[in-house]
PDB file of C-alpha atoms in Angstrom:
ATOM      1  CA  UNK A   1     102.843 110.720 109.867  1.00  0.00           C
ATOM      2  CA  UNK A   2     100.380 109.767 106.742  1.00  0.00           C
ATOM      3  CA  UNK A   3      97.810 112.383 106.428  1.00  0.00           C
ATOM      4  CA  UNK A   4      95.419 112.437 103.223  1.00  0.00           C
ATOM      5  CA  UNK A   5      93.042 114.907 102.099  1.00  0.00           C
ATOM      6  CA  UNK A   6      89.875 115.096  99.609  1.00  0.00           C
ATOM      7  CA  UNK A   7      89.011 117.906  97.232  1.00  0.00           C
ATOM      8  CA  UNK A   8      86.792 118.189  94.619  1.00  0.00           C
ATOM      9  CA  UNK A   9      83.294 119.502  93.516  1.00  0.00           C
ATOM     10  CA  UNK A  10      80.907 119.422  96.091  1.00  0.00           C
ATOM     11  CA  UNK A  11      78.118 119.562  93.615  1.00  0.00           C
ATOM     12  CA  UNK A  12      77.647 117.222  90.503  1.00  0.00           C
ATOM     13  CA  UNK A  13      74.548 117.230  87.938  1.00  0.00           C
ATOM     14  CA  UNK A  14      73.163 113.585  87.442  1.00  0.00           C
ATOM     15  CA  UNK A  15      74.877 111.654  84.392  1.00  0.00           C
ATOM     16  CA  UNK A  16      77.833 113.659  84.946  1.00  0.00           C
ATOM     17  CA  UNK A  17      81.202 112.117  85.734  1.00  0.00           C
ATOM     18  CA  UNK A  18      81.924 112.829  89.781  1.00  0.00           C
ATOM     19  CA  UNK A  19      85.805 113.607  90.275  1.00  0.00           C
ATOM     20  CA  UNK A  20      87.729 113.508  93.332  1.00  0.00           C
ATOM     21  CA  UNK A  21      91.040 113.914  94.175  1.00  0.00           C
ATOM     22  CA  UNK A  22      93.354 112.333  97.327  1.00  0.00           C
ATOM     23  CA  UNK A  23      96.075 114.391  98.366  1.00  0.00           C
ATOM     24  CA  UNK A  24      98.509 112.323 100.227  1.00  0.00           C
ATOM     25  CA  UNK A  25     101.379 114.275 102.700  1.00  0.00           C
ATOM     26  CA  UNK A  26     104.119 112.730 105.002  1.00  0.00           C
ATOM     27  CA  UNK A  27     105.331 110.411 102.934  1.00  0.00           C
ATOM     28  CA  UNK A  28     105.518 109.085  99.358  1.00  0.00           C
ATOM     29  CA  UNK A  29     102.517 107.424  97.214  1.00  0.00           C
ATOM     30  CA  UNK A  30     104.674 105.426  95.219  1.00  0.00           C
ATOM     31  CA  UNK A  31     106.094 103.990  98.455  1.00  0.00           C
ATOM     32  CA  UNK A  32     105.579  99.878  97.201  1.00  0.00           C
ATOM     33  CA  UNK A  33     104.013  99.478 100.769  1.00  0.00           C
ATOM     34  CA  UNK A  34     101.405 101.862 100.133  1.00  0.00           C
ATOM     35  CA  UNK A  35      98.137 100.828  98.534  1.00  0.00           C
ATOM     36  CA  UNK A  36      95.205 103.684  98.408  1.00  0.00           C
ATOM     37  CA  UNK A  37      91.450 103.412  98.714  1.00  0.00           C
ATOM     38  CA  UNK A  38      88.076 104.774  98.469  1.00  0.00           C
ATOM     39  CA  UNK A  39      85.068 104.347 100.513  1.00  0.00           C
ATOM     40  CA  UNK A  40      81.410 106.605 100.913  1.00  0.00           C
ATOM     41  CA  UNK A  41      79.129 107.354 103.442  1.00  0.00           C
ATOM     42  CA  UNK A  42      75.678 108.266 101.928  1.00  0.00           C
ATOM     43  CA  UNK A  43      73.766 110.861 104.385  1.00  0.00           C
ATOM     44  CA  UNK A  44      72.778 109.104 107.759  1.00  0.00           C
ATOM     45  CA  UNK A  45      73.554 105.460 106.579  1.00  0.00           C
ATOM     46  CA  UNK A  46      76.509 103.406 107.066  1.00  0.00           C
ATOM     47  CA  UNK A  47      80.059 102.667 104.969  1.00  0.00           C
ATOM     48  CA  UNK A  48      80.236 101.027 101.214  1.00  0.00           C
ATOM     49  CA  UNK A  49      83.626 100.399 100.195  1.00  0.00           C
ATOM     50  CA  UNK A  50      84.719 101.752  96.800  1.00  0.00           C
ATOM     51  CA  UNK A  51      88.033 100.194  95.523  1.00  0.00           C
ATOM     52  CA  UNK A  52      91.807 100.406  95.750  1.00  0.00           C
ATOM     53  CA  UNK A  53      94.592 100.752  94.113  1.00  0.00           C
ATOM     54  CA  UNK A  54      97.618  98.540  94.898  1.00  0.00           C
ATOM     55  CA  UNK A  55     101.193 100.395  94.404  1.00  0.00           C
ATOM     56  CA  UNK A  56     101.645  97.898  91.576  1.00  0.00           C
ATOM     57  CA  UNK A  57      98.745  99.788  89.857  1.00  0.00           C
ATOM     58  CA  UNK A  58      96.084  96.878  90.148  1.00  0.00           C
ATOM     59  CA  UNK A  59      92.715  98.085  91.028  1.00  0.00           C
ATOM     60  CA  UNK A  60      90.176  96.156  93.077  1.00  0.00           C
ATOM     61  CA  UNK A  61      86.711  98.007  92.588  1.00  0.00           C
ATOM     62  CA  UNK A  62      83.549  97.274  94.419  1.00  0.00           C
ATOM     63  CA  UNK A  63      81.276  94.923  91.692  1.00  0.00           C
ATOM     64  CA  UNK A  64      78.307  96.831  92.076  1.00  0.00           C
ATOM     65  CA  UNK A  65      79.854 100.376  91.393  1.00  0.00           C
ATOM     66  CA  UNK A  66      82.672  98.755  89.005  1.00  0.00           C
ATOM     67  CA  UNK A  67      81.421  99.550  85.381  1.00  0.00           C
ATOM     68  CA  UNK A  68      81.424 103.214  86.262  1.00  0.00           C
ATOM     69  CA  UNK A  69      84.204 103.709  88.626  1.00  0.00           C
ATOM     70  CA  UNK A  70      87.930 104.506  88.455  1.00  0.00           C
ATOM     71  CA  UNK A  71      91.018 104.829  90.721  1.00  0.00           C
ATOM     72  CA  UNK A  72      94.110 106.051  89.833  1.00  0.00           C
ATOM     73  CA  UNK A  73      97.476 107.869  90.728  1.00  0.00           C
ATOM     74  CA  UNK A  74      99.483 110.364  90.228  1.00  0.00           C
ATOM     75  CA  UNK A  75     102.539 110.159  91.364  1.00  0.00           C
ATOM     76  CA  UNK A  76     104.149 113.290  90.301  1.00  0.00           C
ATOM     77  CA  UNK A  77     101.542 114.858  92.699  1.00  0.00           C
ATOM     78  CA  UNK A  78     101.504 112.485  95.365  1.00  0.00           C
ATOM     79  CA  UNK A  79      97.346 112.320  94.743  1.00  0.00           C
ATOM     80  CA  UNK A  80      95.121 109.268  93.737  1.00  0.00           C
ATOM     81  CA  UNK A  81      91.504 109.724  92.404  1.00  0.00           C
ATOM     82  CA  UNK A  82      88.587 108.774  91.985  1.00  0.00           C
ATOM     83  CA  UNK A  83      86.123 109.355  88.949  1.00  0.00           C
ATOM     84  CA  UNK A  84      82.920 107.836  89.046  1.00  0.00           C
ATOM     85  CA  UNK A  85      80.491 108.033  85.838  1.00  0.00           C
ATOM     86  CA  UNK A  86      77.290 108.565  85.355  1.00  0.00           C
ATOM     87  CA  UNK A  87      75.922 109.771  88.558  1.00  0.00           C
ATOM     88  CA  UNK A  88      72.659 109.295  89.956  1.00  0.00           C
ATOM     89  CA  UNK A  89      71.167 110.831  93.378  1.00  0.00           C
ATOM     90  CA  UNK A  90      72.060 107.906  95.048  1.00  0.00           C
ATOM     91  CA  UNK A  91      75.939 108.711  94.575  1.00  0.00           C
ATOM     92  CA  UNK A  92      74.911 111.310  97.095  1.00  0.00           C
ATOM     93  CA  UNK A  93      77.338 110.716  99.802  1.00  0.00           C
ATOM     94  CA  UNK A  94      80.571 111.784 101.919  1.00  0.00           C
ATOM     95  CA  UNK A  95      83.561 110.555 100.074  1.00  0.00           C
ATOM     96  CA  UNK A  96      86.546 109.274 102.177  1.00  0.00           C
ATOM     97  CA  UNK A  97      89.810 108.728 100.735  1.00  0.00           C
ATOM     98  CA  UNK A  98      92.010 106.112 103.122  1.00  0.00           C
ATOM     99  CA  UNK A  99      95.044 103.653 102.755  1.00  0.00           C
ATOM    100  CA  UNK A 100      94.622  99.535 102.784  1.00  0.00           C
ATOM    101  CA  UNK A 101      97.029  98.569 105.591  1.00  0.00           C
ATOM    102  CA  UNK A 102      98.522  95.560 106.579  1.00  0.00           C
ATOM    103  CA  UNK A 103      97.778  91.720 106.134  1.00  0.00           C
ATOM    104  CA  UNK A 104      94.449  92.468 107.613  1.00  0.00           C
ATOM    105  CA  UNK A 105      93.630  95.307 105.008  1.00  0.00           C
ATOM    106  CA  UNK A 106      92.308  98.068 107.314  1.00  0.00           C
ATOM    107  CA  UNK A 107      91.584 101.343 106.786  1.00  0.00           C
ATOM    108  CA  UNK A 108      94.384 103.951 108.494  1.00  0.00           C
ATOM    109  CA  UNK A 109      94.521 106.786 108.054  1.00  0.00           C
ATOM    110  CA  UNK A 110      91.344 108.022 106.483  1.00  0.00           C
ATOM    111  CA  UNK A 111      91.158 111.720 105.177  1.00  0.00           C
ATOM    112  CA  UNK A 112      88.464 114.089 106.667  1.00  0.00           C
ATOM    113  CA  UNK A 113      85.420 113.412 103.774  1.00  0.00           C
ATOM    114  CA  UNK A 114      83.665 115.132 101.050  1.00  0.00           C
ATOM    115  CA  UNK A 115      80.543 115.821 100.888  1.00  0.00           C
ATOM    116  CA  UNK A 116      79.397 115.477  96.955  1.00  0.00           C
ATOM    117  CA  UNK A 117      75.922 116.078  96.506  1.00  0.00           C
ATOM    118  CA  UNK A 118      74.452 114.787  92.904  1.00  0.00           C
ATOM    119  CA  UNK A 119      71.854 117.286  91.946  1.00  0.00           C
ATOM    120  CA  UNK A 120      70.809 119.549  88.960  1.00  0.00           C
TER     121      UNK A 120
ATOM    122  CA  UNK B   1      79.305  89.719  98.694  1.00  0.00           C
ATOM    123  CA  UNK B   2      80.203  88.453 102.066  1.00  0.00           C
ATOM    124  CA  UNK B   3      77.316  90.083 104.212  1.00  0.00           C
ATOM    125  CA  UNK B   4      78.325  91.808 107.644  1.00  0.00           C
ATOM    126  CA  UNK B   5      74.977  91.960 110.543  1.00  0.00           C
ATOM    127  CA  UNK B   6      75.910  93.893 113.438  1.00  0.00           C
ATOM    128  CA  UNK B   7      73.241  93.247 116.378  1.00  0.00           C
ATOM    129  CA  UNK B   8      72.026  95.324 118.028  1.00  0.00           C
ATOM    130  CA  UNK B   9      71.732  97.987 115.329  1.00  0.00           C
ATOM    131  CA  UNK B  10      71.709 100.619 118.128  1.00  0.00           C
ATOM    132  CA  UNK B  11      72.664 100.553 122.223  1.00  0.00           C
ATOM    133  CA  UNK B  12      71.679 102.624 125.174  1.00  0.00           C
ATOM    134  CA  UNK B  13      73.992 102.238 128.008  1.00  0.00           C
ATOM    135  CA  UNK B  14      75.563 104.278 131.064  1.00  0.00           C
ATOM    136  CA  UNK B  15      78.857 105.158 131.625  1.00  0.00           C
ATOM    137  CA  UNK B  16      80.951 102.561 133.625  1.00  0.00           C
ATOM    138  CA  UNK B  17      78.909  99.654 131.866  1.00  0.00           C
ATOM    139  CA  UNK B  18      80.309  97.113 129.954  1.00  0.00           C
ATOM    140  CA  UNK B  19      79.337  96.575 126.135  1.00  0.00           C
ATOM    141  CA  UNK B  20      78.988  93.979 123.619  1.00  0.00           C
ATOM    142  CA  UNK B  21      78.322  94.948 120.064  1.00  0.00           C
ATOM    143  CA  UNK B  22      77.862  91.296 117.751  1.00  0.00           C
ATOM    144  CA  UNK B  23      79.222  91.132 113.720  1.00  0.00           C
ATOM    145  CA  UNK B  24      78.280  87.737 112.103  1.00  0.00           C
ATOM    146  CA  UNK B  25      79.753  87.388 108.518  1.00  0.00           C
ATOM    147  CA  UNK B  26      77.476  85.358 105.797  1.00  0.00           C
ATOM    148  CA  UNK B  27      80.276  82.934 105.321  1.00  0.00           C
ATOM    149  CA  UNK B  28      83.585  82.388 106.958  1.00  0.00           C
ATOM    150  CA  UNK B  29      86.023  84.821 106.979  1.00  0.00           C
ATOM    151  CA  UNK B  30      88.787  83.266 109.175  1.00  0.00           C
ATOM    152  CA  UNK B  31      90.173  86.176 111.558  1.00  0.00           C
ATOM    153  CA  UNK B  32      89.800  89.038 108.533  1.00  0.00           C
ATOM    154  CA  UNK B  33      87.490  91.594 111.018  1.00  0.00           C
ATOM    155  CA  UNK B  34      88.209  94.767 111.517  1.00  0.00           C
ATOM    156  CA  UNK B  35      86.606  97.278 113.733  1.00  0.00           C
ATOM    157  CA  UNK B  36      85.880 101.265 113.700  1.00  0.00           C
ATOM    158  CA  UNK B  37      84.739 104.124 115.310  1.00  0.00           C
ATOM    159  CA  UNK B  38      82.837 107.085 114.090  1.00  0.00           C
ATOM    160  CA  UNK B  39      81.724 110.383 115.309  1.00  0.00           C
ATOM    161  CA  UNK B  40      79.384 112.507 114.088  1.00  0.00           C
ATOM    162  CA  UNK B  41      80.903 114.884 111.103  1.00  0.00           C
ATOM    163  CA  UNK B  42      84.110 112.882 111.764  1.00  0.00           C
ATOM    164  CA  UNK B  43      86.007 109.913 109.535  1.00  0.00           C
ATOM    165  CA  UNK B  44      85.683 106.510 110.924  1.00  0.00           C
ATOM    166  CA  UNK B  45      88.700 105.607 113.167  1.00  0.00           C
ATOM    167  CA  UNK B  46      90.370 102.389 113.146  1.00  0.00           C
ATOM    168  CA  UNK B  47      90.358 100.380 116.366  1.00  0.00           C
ATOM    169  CA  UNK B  48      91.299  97.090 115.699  1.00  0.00           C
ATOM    170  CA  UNK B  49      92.615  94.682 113.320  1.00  0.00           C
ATOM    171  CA  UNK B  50      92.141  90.675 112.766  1.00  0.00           C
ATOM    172  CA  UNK B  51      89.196  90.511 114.944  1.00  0.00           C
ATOM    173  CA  UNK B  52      91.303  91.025 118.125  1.00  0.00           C
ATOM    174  CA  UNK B  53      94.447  92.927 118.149  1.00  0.00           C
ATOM    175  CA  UNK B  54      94.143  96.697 119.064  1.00  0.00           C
ATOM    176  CA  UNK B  55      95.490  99.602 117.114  1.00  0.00           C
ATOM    177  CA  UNK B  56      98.609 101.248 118.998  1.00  0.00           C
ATOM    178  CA  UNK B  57      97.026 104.210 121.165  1.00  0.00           C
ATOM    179  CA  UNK B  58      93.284 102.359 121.653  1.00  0.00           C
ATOM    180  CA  UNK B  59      92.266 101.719 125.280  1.00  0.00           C
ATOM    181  CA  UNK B  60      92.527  98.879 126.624  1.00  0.00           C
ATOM    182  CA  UNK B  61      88.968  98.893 127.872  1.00  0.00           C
ATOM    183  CA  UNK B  62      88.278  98.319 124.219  1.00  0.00           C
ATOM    184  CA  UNK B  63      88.670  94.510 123.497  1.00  0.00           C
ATOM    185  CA  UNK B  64      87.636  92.418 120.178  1.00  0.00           C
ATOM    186  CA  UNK B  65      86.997  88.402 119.970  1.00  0.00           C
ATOM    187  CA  UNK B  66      85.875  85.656 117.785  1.00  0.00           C
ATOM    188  CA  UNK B  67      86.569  84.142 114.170  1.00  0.00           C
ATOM    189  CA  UNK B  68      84.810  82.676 111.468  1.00  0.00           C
ATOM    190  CA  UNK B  69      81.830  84.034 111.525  1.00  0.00           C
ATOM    191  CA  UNK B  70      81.005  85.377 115.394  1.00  0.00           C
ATOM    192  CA  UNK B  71      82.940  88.264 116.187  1.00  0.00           C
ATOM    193  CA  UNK B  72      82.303  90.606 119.108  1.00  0.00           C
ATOM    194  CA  UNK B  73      83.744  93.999 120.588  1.00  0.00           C
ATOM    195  CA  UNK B  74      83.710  94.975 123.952  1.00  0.00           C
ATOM    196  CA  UNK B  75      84.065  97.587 126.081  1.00  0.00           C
ATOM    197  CA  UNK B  76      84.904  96.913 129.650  1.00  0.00           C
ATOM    198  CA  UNK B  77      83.721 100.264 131.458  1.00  0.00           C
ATOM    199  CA  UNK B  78      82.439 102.926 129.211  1.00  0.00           C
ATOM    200  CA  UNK B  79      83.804 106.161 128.566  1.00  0.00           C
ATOM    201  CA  UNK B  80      82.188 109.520 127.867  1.00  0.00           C
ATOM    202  CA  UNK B  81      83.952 109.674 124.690  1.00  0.00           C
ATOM    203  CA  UNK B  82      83.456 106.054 123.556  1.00  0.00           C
ATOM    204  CA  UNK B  83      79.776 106.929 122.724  1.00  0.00           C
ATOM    205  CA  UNK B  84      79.471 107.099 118.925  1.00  0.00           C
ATOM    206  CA  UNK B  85      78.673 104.368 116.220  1.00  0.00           C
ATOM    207  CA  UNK B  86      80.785 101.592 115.109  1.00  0.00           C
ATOM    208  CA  UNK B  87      81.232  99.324 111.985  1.00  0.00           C
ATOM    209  CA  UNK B  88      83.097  95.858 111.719  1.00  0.00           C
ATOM    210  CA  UNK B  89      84.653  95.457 108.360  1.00  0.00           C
ATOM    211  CA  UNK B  90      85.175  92.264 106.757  1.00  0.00           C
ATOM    212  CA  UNK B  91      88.653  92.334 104.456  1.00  0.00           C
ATOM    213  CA  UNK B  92      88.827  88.196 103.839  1.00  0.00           C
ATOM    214  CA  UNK B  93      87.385  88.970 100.377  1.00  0.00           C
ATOM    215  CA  UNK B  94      86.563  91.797  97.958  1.00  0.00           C
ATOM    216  CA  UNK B  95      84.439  93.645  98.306  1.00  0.00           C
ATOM    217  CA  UNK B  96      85.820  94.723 101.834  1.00  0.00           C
ATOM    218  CA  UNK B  97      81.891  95.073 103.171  1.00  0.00           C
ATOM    219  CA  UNK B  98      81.316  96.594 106.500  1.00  0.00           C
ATOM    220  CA  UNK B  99      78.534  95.965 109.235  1.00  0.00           C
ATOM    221  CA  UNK B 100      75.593  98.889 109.250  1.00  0.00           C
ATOM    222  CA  UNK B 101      76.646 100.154 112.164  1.00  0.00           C
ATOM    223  CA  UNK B 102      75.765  99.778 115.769  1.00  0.00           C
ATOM    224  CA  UNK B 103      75.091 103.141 117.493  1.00  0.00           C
ATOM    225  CA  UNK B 104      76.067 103.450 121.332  1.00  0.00           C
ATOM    226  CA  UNK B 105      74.093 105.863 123.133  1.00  0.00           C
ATOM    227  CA  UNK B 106      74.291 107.919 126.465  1.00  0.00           C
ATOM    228  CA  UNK B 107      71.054 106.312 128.752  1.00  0.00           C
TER     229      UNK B 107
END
């Protein structure tokens, strides 16, 4: 069974470069089924979808984070991550890692969250 | 952006009722609507995939409709454990936006 999991620093200063890391176990991220994705949850308000990475390497990246954001993988660690630049309170958020699945493109399995807090 | 509106933004019901929680896309999105549940502290859980077929291991009191741009999910007879918030997703085109929410309280 898929299970992924986020680390990183829980703290970033503003204009810094937020990095977070997706640690994927029961089974292989350079599976050619397998596409990867990131999504955030600001404090009390709803879902904003990040971007993905197809197994191909292509990246789909949401427009209005896309000049500062960027998914990748690793596959000699089974991880993907995400590094988003220039940071601003507003990045302020619970950061979900979680795979693209299917024709329909849902989210399953998600990891547990991050919380990453942009302050100085 | 396609724009998800979920209606109504919030819910107060009893259990044993039955629920209907609306997602209208800003343009057609064919059957691409997916649906989730959230807890507090918890991830989001997938439910159900193009707009009406449930995830293996959902209820069956948990039901989604509709295409284009009208989608609905019901539940038939509320659960203790079905009370928590929960987002349609639109994946017809990128960005893959979701609904704000629609939060399902205990009356």
């Amino acid at each position: 069974q898929l299970q992924l999991q986020e680390s990183g620093p829980g703290l970033v200063k503003p204009s810094e470069t937020l990095s977070l890391t997706c640690t994927v176990s029961g089974g292989s991220i350079s599976n050619s089924n397998y596409n990867w994705g990131w999504i955030r949850q600001p404090p009390g308000k709803g879902l904003e979808w990040i971007g993905y990475i197809y197994y191909s390497g292509t990246t789909y990246y949401n427009p209005s984070l896309k000049s500062r954001v960027t998914i990748s993988v690793d596959t000699s660690r089974n991880q993907f991550s995400l590094k988003l630049s220039s940071v601003t309170a507003a990045d302020t958020a619970v950061y979900y890692c979680a795979r693209p699945t299917g024709s329909y493109n849902w989210f399953d399995p998600w990891g547990q969250g991050t919380l990453v807090t942009v302050s100085s | 952006d396609i724009q998800m509106t979920q209606s109504p933004s919030s819910l107060s019901a009893s259990v044993g009722d039955r629920i209907t929680i609306t997602c209208r896309a800003s343009q057609s999105i064919s059957i691409f609507l997916n649906w989730y549940q959230q807890k507090p502290g918890k991830a989001p859980k997938f439910l159900i995939y193009a707009a009406s077929s449930l995830q293996s291991g959902v209820p069956s009191r948990f039901s989604g409709g509709g295409s284009g741009t009208d989608f609905t999910l019901t539940i038939s007879s509320l659960q203790p454990e079905d009370f928590a918030t929960y987002y349609c997703q639109q994946s017809y085109s990128s960005p893959y936006t979701f609904g704000q929410g629609t939060k399902l309280e205990i009356k």
